[in-house]
PDB file of C-alpha atoms and ligand atoms in Angstrom:
ATOM      1  CA  MET A   1      48.755  29.596 -54.899  1.00 45.00           C
ATOM      2  CA  ALA A   2      48.955  29.277 -51.058  1.00 50.00           C
ATOM      3  CA  SER A   3      52.410  27.888 -50.777  1.00 61.00           C
ATOM      4  CA  THR A   4      53.734  30.611 -52.885  1.00 67.00           C
ATOM      5  CA  ASN A   5      52.195  33.311 -50.743  1.00 78.00           C
ATOM      6  CA  LYS A   6      53.642  31.599 -47.603  1.00 82.00           C
ATOM      7  CA  THR A   7      57.097  31.575 -49.314  1.00 85.00           C
ATOM      8  CA  TYR A   8      56.726  35.256 -50.033  1.00 90.00           C
ATOM      9  CA  GLU A   9      55.658  36.074 -46.449  1.00 89.00           C
ATOM     10  CA  ILE A  10      58.660  34.227 -44.874  1.00 89.00           C
ATOM     11  CA  ALA A  11      61.054  35.885 -47.597  1.00 92.00           C
ATOM     12  CA  LEU A  12      59.466  39.423 -46.844  1.00 93.00           C
ATOM     13  CA  ALA A  13      59.822  38.955 -43.038  1.00 92.00           C
ATOM     14  CA  LYS A  14      63.400  37.930 -43.555  1.00 92.00           C
ATOM     15  CA  LEU A  15      64.138  40.886 -45.903  1.00 94.00           C
ATOM     16  CA  ASN A  16      62.427  43.291 -43.450  1.00 93.00           C
ATOM     17  CA  ALA A  17      64.529  42.152 -40.576  1.00 93.00           C
ATOM     18  CA  TYR A  18      67.714  42.391 -42.578  1.00 94.00           C
ATOM     19  CA  ILE A  19      66.820  45.927 -43.882  1.00 93.00           C
ATOM     20  CA  LYS A  20      66.002  46.992 -40.302  1.00 92.00           C
ATOM     21  CA  GLU A  21      69.329  45.493 -38.958  1.00 94.00           C
ATOM     22  CA  LYS A  22      71.349  47.306 -41.623  1.00 94.00           C
ATOM     23  CA  GLY A  23      69.345  50.562 -41.360  1.00 93.00           C
ATOM     24  CA  LEU A  24      68.360  50.279 -45.097  1.00 90.00           C
ATOM     25  CA  ARG A  25      65.375  51.643 -46.894  1.00 82.00           C
ATOM     26  CA  VAL A  26      62.412  49.616 -47.684  1.00 75.00           C
ATOM     27  CA  SER A  27      61.557  50.084 -51.320  1.00 86.00           C
ATOM     28  CA  PRO A  28      58.345  48.882 -52.933  1.00 91.00           C
ATOM     29  CA  VAL A  29      60.446  47.869 -55.884  1.00 92.00           C
ATOM     30  CA  ARG A  30      62.381  45.336 -53.929  1.00 93.00           C
ATOM     31  CA  LYS A  31      59.097  43.919 -52.752  1.00 93.00           C
ATOM     32  CA  MET A  32      57.782  43.478 -56.360  1.00 93.00           C
ATOM     33  CA  VAL A  33      61.074  41.907 -57.382  1.00 95.00           C
ATOM     34  CA  LEU A  34      60.794  39.428 -54.351  1.00 95.00           C
ATOM     35  CA  GLU A  35      57.324  38.520 -55.220  1.00 93.00           C
ATOM     36  CA  GLU A  36      58.330  37.618 -58.816  1.00 94.00           C
ATOM     37  CA  ILE A  37      61.205  35.634 -57.359  1.00 93.00           C
ATOM     38  CA  CYS A  38      58.809  33.521 -55.315  1.00 90.00           C
ATOM     39  CA  LEU A  39      56.872  32.676 -58.431  1.00 89.00           C
ATOM     40  CA  PHE A  40      59.773  30.912 -59.771  1.00 84.00           C
ATOM     41  CA  ARG A  41      59.336  27.119 -59.115  1.00 73.00           C
ATOM     42  CA  GLN A  42      63.029  26.465 -59.698  1.00 77.00           C
ATOM     43  CA  SER A  43      66.305  28.287 -59.698  1.00 83.00           C
ATOM     44  CA  PHE A  44      66.592  31.149 -62.107  1.00 90.00           C
ATOM     45  CA  THR A  45      69.086  33.510 -63.736  1.00 91.00           C
ATOM     46  CA  ALA A  46      69.213  37.272 -63.616  1.00 92.00           C
ATOM     47  CA  ASP A  47      68.155  37.504 -67.153  1.00 91.00           C
ATOM     48  CA  GLU A  48      64.988  35.298 -66.432  1.00 92.00           C
ATOM     49  CA  LEU A  49      64.197  37.694 -63.588  1.00 95.00           C
ATOM     50  CA  THR A  50      64.654  40.632 -65.611  1.00 94.00           C
ATOM     51  CA  GLN A  51      62.134  39.287 -68.113  1.00 94.00           C
ATOM     52  CA  ALA A  52      59.729  38.515 -65.507  1.00 94.00           C
ATOM     53  CA  CYS A  53      59.875  41.938 -64.058  1.00 94.00           C
ATOM     54  CA  ALA A  54      59.723  43.645 -67.459  1.00 92.00           C
ATOM     55  CA  LYS A  55      55.921  44.460 -66.940  1.00 92.00           C
ATOM     56  CA  TYR A  56      57.035  46.750 -63.964  1.00 91.00           C
ATOM     57  CA  TYR A  57      59.795  48.585 -65.925  1.00 91.00           C
ATOM     58  CA  ILE A  58      62.452  47.759 -63.371  1.00 91.00           C
ATOM     59  CA  SER A  59      65.946  48.522 -64.734  1.00 91.00           C
ATOM     60  CA  THR A  60      68.592  45.751 -64.909  1.00 91.00           C
ATOM     61  CA  GLY A  61      70.836  47.679 -62.428  1.00 93.00           C
ATOM     62  CA  THR A  62      67.859  47.710 -59.864  1.00 93.00           C
ATOM     63  CA  ILE A  63      67.364  43.864 -60.423  1.00 95.00           C
ATOM     64  CA  TYR A  64      71.113  43.205 -59.811  1.00 94.00           C
ATOM     65  CA  ASN A  65      70.996  45.269 -56.760  1.00 94.00           C
ATOM     66  CA  ALA A  66      68.030  43.487 -55.378  1.00 95.00           C
ATOM     67  CA  LEU A  67      69.621  40.134 -56.104  1.00 95.00           C
ATOM     68  CA  SER A  68      72.744  41.038 -54.067  1.00 95.00           C
ATOM     69  CA  LEU A  69      70.616  42.306 -51.269  1.00 95.00           C
ATOM     70  CA  PHE A  70      68.633  39.024 -51.220  1.00 95.00           C
ATOM     71  CA  VAL A  71      71.721  36.948 -51.273  1.00 94.00           C
ATOM     72  CA  ALA A  72      73.232  39.071 -48.454  1.00 93.00           C
ATOM     73  CA  ALA A  73      69.814  38.602 -46.456  1.00 92.00           C
ATOM     74  CA  GLN A  74      70.262  34.869 -47.225  1.00 89.00           C
ATOM     75  CA  ILE A  75      66.889  34.796 -48.934  1.00 92.00           C
ATOM     76  CA  LEU A  76      68.563  33.598 -52.127  1.00 92.00           C
ATOM     77  CA  ASN A  77      71.475  31.257 -52.694  1.00 87.00           C
ATOM     78  CA  ALA A  78      73.726  32.094 -55.674  1.00 88.00           C
ATOM     79  CA  ILE A  79      74.955  28.960 -57.449  1.00 82.00           C
ATOM     80  CA  ASN A  80      77.674  29.007 -60.112  1.00 78.00           C
ATOM     81  CA  ARG A  81      76.694  26.047 -62.056  1.00 69.00           C
ATOM     82  CA  GLN A  82      79.539  26.208 -64.448  1.00 66.00           C
ATOM     83  CA  PRO A  83      82.865  27.077 -62.723  1.00 64.00           C
ATOM     84  CA  GLY A  84      84.844  29.675 -64.733  1.00 63.00           C
ATOM     85  CA  ARG A  85      81.785  31.027 -66.275  1.00 62.00           C
ATOM     86  CA  THR A  86      79.679  33.981 -65.149  1.00 67.00           C
ATOM     87  CA  SER A  87      76.302  32.285 -65.439  1.00 74.00           C
ATOM     88  CA  VAL A  88      75.079  32.385 -61.837  1.00 87.00           C
ATOM     89  CA  GLU A  89      71.632  31.022 -60.942  1.00 89.00           C
ATOM     90  CA  TYR A  90      69.729  31.929 -57.823  1.00 91.00           C
ATOM     91  CA  GLU A  91      67.307  29.828 -55.840  1.00 87.00           C
ATOM     92  CA  LEU A  92      65.336  30.650 -52.596  1.00 87.00           C
ATOM     93  CA  THR A  93      66.699  29.269 -49.388  1.00 83.00           C
ATOM     94  CA  ILE A  94      63.147  29.181 -47.915  1.00 79.00           C
ATOM     95  CA  GLY A  95      61.134  26.092 -48.527  1.00 68.00           C
ATOM     96  CA  THR A  96      64.003  24.176 -50.057  1.00 61.00           C
ATOM     97  CA  HIS A  97      64.849  20.923 -48.485  1.00 67.00           C
ATOM     98  CA  SER A  98      68.215  19.503 -48.224  1.00 76.00           C
ATOM     99  CA  LYS A  99      69.548  18.069 -51.391  1.00 80.00           C
ATOM    100  CA  ILE A 100      72.437  16.758 -53.216  1.00 87.00           C
ATOM    101  CA  GLN A 101      72.636  18.044 -56.882  1.00 85.00           C
ATOM    102  CA  ILE A 102      74.846  16.775 -59.532  1.00 88.00           C
ATOM    103  CA  VAL A 103      76.054  19.407 -61.956  1.00 87.00           C
ATOM    104  CA  CYS A 104      77.576  18.775 -65.327  1.00 89.00           C
ATOM    105  CA  THR A 105      80.366  21.030 -66.065  1.00 89.00           C
ATOM    106  CA  LYS A 106      80.017  20.591 -69.960  1.00 89.00           C
ATOM    107  CA  CYS A 107      76.327  21.037 -70.532  1.00 87.00           C
ATOM    108  CA  GLY A 108      75.256  22.712 -67.215  1.00 83.00           C
ATOM    109  CA  ARG A 109      72.581  19.890 -66.630  1.00 82.00           C
ATOM    110  CA  VAL A 110      71.486  19.862 -62.952  1.00 82.00           C
ATOM    111  CA  THR A 111      69.799  16.764 -61.529  1.00 83.00           C
ATOM    112  CA  THR A 112      68.777  15.960 -57.941  1.00 83.00           C
ATOM    113  CA  LEU A 113      70.795  12.938 -56.719  1.00 87.00           C
ATOM    114  CA  HIS A 114      69.006  10.387 -54.556  1.00 85.00           C
ATOM    115  CA  ASP A 115      71.751   8.781 -52.596  1.00 89.00           C
ATOM    116  CA  LYS A 116      70.214   7.358 -49.398  1.00 88.00           C
ATOM    117  CA  LYS A 117      73.529   6.170 -47.966  1.00 91.00           C
ATOM    118  CA  LEU A 118      75.066   9.626 -48.419  1.00 90.00           C
ATOM    119  CA  GLU A 119      72.069  11.597 -47.029  1.00 86.00           C
ATOM    120  CA  GLU A 120      72.136   9.273 -43.983  1.00 87.00           C
ATOM    121  CA  LEU A 121      75.887   9.809 -43.571  1.00 89.00           C
ATOM    122  CA  ILE A 122      75.412  13.600 -43.575  1.00 87.00           C
ATOM    123  CA  LYS A 123      72.279  13.511 -41.267  1.00 83.00           C
ATOM    124  CA  ASP A 124      74.013  11.498 -38.724  1.00 87.00           C
ATOM    125  CA  HIS A 125      77.293  13.324 -38.726  1.00 88.00           C
ATOM    126  CA  LYS A 126      77.884  15.382 -35.787  1.00 89.00           C
ATOM    127  CA  TYR A 127      79.952  18.502 -35.549  1.00 90.00           C
ATOM    128  CA  ALA A 128      81.654  19.940 -32.424  1.00 91.00           C
ATOM    129  CA  ASN A 129      81.139  23.617 -33.241  1.00 90.00           C
ATOM    130  CA  PHE A 130      78.140  23.473 -35.606  1.00 87.00           C
ATOM    131  CA  ASN A 131      74.506  22.428 -35.579  1.00 83.00           C
ATOM    132  CA  PRO A 132      73.418  21.823 -39.331  1.00 80.00           C
ATOM    133  CA  VAL A 133      69.901  22.500 -40.200  1.00 73.00           C
ATOM    134  CA  ARG A 134      69.836  21.895 -43.894  1.00 74.00           C
ATOM    135  CA  TYR A 135      72.273  21.711 -46.783  1.00 82.00           C
ATOM    136  CA  THR A 136      72.617  21.857 -50.631  1.00 80.00           C
ATOM    137  CA  MET A 137      75.514  19.996 -51.958  1.00 86.00           C
ATOM    138  CA  HIS A 138      76.653  20.313 -55.516  1.00 87.00           C
ATOM    139  CA  MET A 139      78.704  17.637 -57.006  1.00 91.00           C
ATOM    140  CA  TYR A 140      80.484  18.699 -60.264  1.00 92.00           C
ATOM    141  CA  GLY A 141      81.314  16.271 -63.101  1.00 93.00           C
ATOM    142  CA  GLU A 142      80.350  15.000 -66.426  1.00 93.00           C
ATOM    143  CA  CYS A 143      76.762  13.662 -67.174  1.00 91.00           C
ATOM    144  CA  LYS A 144      76.035  10.598 -68.994  1.00 91.00           C
ATOM    145  CA  HIS A 145      75.121  12.429 -72.161  1.00 90.00           C
ATOM    146  CA  CYS A 146      78.274  14.307 -72.332  1.00 91.00           C
ATOM    147  CA  ARG A 147      80.310  11.194 -71.457  1.00 90.00           C
ATOM    148  CA  SER A 148      78.796   8.955 -74.162  1.00 83.00           C
ATOM    149  CA  PRO A 149      81.141   8.426 -77.085  1.00 74.00           C
ATOM    150  CA  LYS A 150      78.588   9.820 -79.439  1.00 67.00           C
ATOM    151  CA  ARG A 151      78.994  13.339 -78.113  1.00 52.00           C
ATOM    152  CA  LYS A 152      82.744  13.132 -77.634  1.00 49.00           C
ATOM    153  CA  GLU A 153      84.821  14.741 -80.337  1.00 52.00           C
ATOM    154  CA  GLU A 154      87.618  12.756 -81.924  1.00 44.00           C
TER     155      GLU A 154
HETATM  156 ZN1   ZN B   1      76.384  17.151 -69.666  1.00 95.82          ZN
END
């Protein structure tokens, strides 16, 4: 999987730069965790990552430490799909294109929204003090399944 390798290389370069800047220690465990992360095709939870890393006997604490580090190094985005709950999901910032996602606050379903008009509007918008490169927008609401009368409780 060439694309996965490339993602890992970019992620690792980002991590090494961050570690050097902060004067931290490069640990082989972090590299293993990062490699596993790059194999995920979509966003993942800390639990899913812990399972994926089970073969390396990496402790949950180490996984969480690595996740915070990767978020700080801007390798990962932490997304809270369901506000008010602690279920945080992570996704790589590398190789992800700008997108608008709609998140159902009831069932947690996440769908990519294709809204050409809105995408054009964001792309063409100019900011005086900021030059946007990419974005991920999360729009929260109720999906059609949760909104349908069948699922609604009386
Ligand atoms: Zn829903």
